[in-house]
Coordinates of C-alpha atoms in Angstrom, one line a residue:
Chain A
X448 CA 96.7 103.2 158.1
X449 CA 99.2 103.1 160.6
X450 CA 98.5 99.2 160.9
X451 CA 98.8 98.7 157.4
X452 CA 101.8 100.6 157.1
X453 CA 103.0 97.7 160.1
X454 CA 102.1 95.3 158.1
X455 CA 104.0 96.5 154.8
X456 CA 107.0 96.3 157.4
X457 CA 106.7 92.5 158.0
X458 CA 106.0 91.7 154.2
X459 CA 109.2 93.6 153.4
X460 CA 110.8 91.5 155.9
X461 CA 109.3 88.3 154.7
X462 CA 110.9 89.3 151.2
X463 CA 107.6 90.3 150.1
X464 CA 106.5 93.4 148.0
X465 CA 106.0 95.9 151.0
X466 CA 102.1 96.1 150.8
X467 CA 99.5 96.0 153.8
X468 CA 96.0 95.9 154.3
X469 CA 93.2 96.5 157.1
X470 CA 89.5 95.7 157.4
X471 CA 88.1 97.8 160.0
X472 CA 84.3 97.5 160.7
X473 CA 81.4 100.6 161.1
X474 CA 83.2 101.3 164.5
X475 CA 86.5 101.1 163.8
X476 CA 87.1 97.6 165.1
X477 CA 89.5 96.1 162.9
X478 CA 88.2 92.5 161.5
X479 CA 90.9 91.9 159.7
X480 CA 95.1 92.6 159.5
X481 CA 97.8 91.2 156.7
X482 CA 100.0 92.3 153.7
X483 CA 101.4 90.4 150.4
X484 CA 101.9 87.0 150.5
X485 CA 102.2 85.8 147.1
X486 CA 105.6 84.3 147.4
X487 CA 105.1 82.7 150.6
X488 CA 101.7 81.2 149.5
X489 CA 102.8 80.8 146.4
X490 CA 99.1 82.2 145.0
X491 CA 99.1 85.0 142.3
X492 CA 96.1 86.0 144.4
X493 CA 97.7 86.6 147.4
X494 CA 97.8 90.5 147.3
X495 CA 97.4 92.3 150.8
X496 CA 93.8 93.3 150.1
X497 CA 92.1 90.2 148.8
X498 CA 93.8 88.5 151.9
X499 CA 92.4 91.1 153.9
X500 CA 88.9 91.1 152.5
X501 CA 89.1 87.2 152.6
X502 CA 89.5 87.2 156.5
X503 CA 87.2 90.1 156.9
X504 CA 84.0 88.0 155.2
X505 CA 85.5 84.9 156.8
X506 CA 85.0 86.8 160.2
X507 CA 81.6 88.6 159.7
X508 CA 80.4 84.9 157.9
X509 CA 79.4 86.4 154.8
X510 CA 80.8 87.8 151.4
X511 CA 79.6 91.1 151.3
X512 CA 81.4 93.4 154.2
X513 CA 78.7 95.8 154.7
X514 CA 79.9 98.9 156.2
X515 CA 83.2 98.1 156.2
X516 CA 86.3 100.2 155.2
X517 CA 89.5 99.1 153.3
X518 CA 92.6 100.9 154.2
X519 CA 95.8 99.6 152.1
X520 CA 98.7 101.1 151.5
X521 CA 99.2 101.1 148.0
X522 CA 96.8 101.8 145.1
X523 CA 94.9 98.5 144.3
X524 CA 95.1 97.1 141.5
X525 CA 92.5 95.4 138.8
X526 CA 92.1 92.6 140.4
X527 CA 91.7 94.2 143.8
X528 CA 89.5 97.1 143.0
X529 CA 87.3 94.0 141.6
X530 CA 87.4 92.6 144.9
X531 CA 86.7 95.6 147.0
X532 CA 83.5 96.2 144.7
X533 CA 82.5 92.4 144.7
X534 CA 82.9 92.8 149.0
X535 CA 80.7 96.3 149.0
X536 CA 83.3 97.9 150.8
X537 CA 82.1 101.5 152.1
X538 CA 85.5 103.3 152.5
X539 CA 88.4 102.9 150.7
X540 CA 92.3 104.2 152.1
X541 CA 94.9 103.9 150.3
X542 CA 98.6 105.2 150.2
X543 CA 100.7 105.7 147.6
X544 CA 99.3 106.2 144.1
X545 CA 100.5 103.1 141.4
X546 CA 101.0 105.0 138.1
X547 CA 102.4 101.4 137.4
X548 CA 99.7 99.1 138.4
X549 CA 97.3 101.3 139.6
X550 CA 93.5 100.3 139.0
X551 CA 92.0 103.5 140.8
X552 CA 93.5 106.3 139.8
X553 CA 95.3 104.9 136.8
X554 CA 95.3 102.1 134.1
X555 CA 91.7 101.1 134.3
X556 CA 90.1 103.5 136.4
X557 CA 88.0 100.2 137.4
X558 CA 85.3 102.4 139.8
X559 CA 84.6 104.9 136.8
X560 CA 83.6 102.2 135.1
X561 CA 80.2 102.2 133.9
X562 CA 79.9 98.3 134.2
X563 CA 81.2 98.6 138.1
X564 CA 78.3 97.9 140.1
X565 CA 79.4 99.1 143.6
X566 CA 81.9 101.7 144.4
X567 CA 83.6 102.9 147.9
X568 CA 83.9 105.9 148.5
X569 CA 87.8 106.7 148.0
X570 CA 90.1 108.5 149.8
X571 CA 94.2 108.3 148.3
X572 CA 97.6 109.9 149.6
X573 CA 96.7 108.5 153.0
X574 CA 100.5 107.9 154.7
X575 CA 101.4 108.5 150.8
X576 CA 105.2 109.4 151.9
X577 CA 105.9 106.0 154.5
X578 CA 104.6 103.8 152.1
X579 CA 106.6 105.5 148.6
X580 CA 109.8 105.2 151.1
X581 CA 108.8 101.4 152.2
X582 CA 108.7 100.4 148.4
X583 CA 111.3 103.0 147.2
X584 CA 113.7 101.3 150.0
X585 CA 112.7 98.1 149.2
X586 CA 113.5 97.7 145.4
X587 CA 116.3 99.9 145.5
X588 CA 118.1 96.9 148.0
X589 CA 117.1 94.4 145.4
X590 CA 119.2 96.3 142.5
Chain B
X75 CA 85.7 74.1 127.5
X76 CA 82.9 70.6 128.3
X77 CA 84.5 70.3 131.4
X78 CA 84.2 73.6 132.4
X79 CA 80.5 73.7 131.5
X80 CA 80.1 70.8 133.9
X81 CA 81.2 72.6 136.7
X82 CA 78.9 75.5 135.9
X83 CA 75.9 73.2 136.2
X84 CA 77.1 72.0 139.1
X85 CA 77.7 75.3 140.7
X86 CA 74.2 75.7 139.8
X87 CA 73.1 72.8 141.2
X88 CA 74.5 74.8 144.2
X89 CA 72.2 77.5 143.8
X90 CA 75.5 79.4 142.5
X91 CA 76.0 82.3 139.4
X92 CA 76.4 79.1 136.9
X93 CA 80.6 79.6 136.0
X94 CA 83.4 77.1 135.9
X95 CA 86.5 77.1 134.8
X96 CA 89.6 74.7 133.7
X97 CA 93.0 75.5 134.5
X98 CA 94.8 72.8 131.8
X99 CA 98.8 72.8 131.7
X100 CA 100.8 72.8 128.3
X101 CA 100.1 69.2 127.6
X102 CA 96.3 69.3 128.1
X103 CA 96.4 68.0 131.4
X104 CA 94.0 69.3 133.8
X105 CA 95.6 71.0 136.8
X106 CA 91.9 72.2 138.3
X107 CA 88.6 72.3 137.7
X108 CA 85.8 74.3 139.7
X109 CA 82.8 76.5 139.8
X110 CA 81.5 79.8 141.0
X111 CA 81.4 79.3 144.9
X112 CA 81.2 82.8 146.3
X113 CA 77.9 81.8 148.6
X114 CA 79.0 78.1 149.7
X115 CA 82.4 79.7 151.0
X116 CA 81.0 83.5 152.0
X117 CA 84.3 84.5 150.3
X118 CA 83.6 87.9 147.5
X119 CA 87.0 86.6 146.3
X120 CA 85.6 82.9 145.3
X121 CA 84.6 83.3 141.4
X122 CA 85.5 80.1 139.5
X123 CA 88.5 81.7 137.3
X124 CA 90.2 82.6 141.7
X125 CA 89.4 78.9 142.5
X126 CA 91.0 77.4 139.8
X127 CA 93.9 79.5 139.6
X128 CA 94.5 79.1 143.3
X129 CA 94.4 76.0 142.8
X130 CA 96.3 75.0 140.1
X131 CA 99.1 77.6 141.5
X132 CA 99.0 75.0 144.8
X133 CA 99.2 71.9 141.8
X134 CA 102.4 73.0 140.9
X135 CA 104.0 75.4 144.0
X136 CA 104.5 78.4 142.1
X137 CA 102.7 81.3 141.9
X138 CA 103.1 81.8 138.0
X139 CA 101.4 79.3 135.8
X140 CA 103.6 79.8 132.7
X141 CA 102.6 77.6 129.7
X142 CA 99.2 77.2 131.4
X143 CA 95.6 77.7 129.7
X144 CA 92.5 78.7 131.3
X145 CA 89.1 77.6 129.7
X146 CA 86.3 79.8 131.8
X147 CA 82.5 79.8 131.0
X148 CA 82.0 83.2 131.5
X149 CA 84.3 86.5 130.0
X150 CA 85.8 87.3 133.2
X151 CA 85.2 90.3 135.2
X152 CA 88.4 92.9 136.3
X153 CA 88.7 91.0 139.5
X154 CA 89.4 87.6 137.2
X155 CA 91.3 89.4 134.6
X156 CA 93.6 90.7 137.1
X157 CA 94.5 87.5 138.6
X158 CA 94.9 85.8 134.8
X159 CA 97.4 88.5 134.1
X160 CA 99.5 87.9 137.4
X161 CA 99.1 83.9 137.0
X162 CA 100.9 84.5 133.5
X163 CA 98.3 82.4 131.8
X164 CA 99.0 81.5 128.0
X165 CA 96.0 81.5 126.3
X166 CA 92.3 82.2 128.1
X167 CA 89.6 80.8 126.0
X168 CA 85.9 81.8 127.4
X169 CA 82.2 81.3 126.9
X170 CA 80.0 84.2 126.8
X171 CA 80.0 87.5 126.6
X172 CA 79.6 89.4 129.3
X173 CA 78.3 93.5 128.6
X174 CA 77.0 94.0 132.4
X175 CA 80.4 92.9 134.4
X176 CA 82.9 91.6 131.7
X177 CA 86.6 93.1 131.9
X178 CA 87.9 91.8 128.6
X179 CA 86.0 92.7 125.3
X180 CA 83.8 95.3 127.7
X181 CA 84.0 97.5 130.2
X182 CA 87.7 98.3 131.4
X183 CA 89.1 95.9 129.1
X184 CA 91.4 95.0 131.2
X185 CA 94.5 93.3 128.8
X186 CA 94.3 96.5 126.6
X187 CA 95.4 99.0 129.2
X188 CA 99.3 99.8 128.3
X189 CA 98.9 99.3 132.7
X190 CA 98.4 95.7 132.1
X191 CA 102.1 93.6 132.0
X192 CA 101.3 90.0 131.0
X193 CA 98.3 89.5 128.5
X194 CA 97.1 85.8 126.9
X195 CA 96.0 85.1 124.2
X196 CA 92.4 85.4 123.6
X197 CA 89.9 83.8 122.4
X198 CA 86.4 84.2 123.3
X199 CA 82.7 83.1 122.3
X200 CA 84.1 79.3 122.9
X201 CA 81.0 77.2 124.0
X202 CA 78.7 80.5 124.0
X203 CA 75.7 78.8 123.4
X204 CA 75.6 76.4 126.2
X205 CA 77.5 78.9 128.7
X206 CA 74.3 81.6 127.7
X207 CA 71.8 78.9 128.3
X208 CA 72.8 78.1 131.8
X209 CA 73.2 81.7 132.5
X210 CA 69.6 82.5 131.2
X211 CA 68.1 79.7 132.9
X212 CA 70.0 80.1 136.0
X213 CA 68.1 83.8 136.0
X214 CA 65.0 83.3 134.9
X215 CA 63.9 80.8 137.8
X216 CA 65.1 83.0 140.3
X217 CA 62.6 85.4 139.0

């Protein structure tokens, strides 16, 4: 998480929504390291995680990430939590909770979902209080 | 919708989950057009709805498509629905149904959750028929 939280840094610093994301593989090697680009891309896709998850199945050379854990720093959202299940992601980390735009804990509660086919195994509040202050900080300079 | 029934044959041609999808701009005009490609580019990420927005965001260099409509084969799944919402599409028009992995009319319908901060208009069952068929087919000779 520690790397994820690094990359949060360097998307606040890009002017981006301080999120990051890591793909690490069965043995901890990590396939995969970004956060939000959706400004700089200029993609409504761009979140941390699918970015992540992208380069993680563009490394292994295929589209499921078997094995693989997910460690972001924020909640996911819909569209993320969609992702994570489409990649078969084992673990998933994640920071702060988004009672906001939340998909995992809140809103849709996408992996208690009947009709969601694959869910990690989840694990929230990991480095909860760096990322809360990364994104507190972060909007409150932007008031 | 015809055009984005053509690119689900093709992505079945492919040996690709027969979807496609149209992004159109306010006029009509066709920004992108593509299928399902989740196998040919080993990306979990690469539904039709992802492709097209992605690519119709790179058409016109912002990541909000405002005014845009999305015609999609398939009723997209959370993943899809997510992306839709942040892409600030206008109106969504879609095929089939879609009880097993559909986010919209089943499952965690996604643009009902008071969570969800941009939802298009909706309007569902368009081309059914023919989107079904492919779907069926596509199925049944892989059995």
């Amino acid at each position: 998480m520690d790397l994820a939280l690094d990359e949060a840094r360097a998307a606040a610093d890009r002017g981006e929504v301080p999120v990051g994301a890591v793909v690490a593989d069965a043995n901890g090697s990590v396939l995969a390291r970004t956060g939000n680009r959706t400004l700089e891309l200029r993609d409504p896709t761009a979140h941390a995680e699918i970015l992540a998850l992208r380069a993680a199945a563009a490394a292994l050379g295929s589209e499921r990430l078997i094995d693989c854990d997910l460690y972001v720093t924020l909640e996911p959202c819909a569209m993320c939590a969609g992702a994570i299940s489409f990649a078969r992601i084992r673990r998933l980390y994640f920071g702060a909770g988004d009672p906001k735009g939340g998909a995992v804990e809140h809103g849709p509660r996408f992996f208690s979902q009947p009709t969601c086919h694959h869910a990690p195994e989840i694990y929230g509040g990991i480095g909860e209080t760096a990322s809360s202050s990364l994104l507190r900080d972060f909007f409150a300079a932007r008031r």
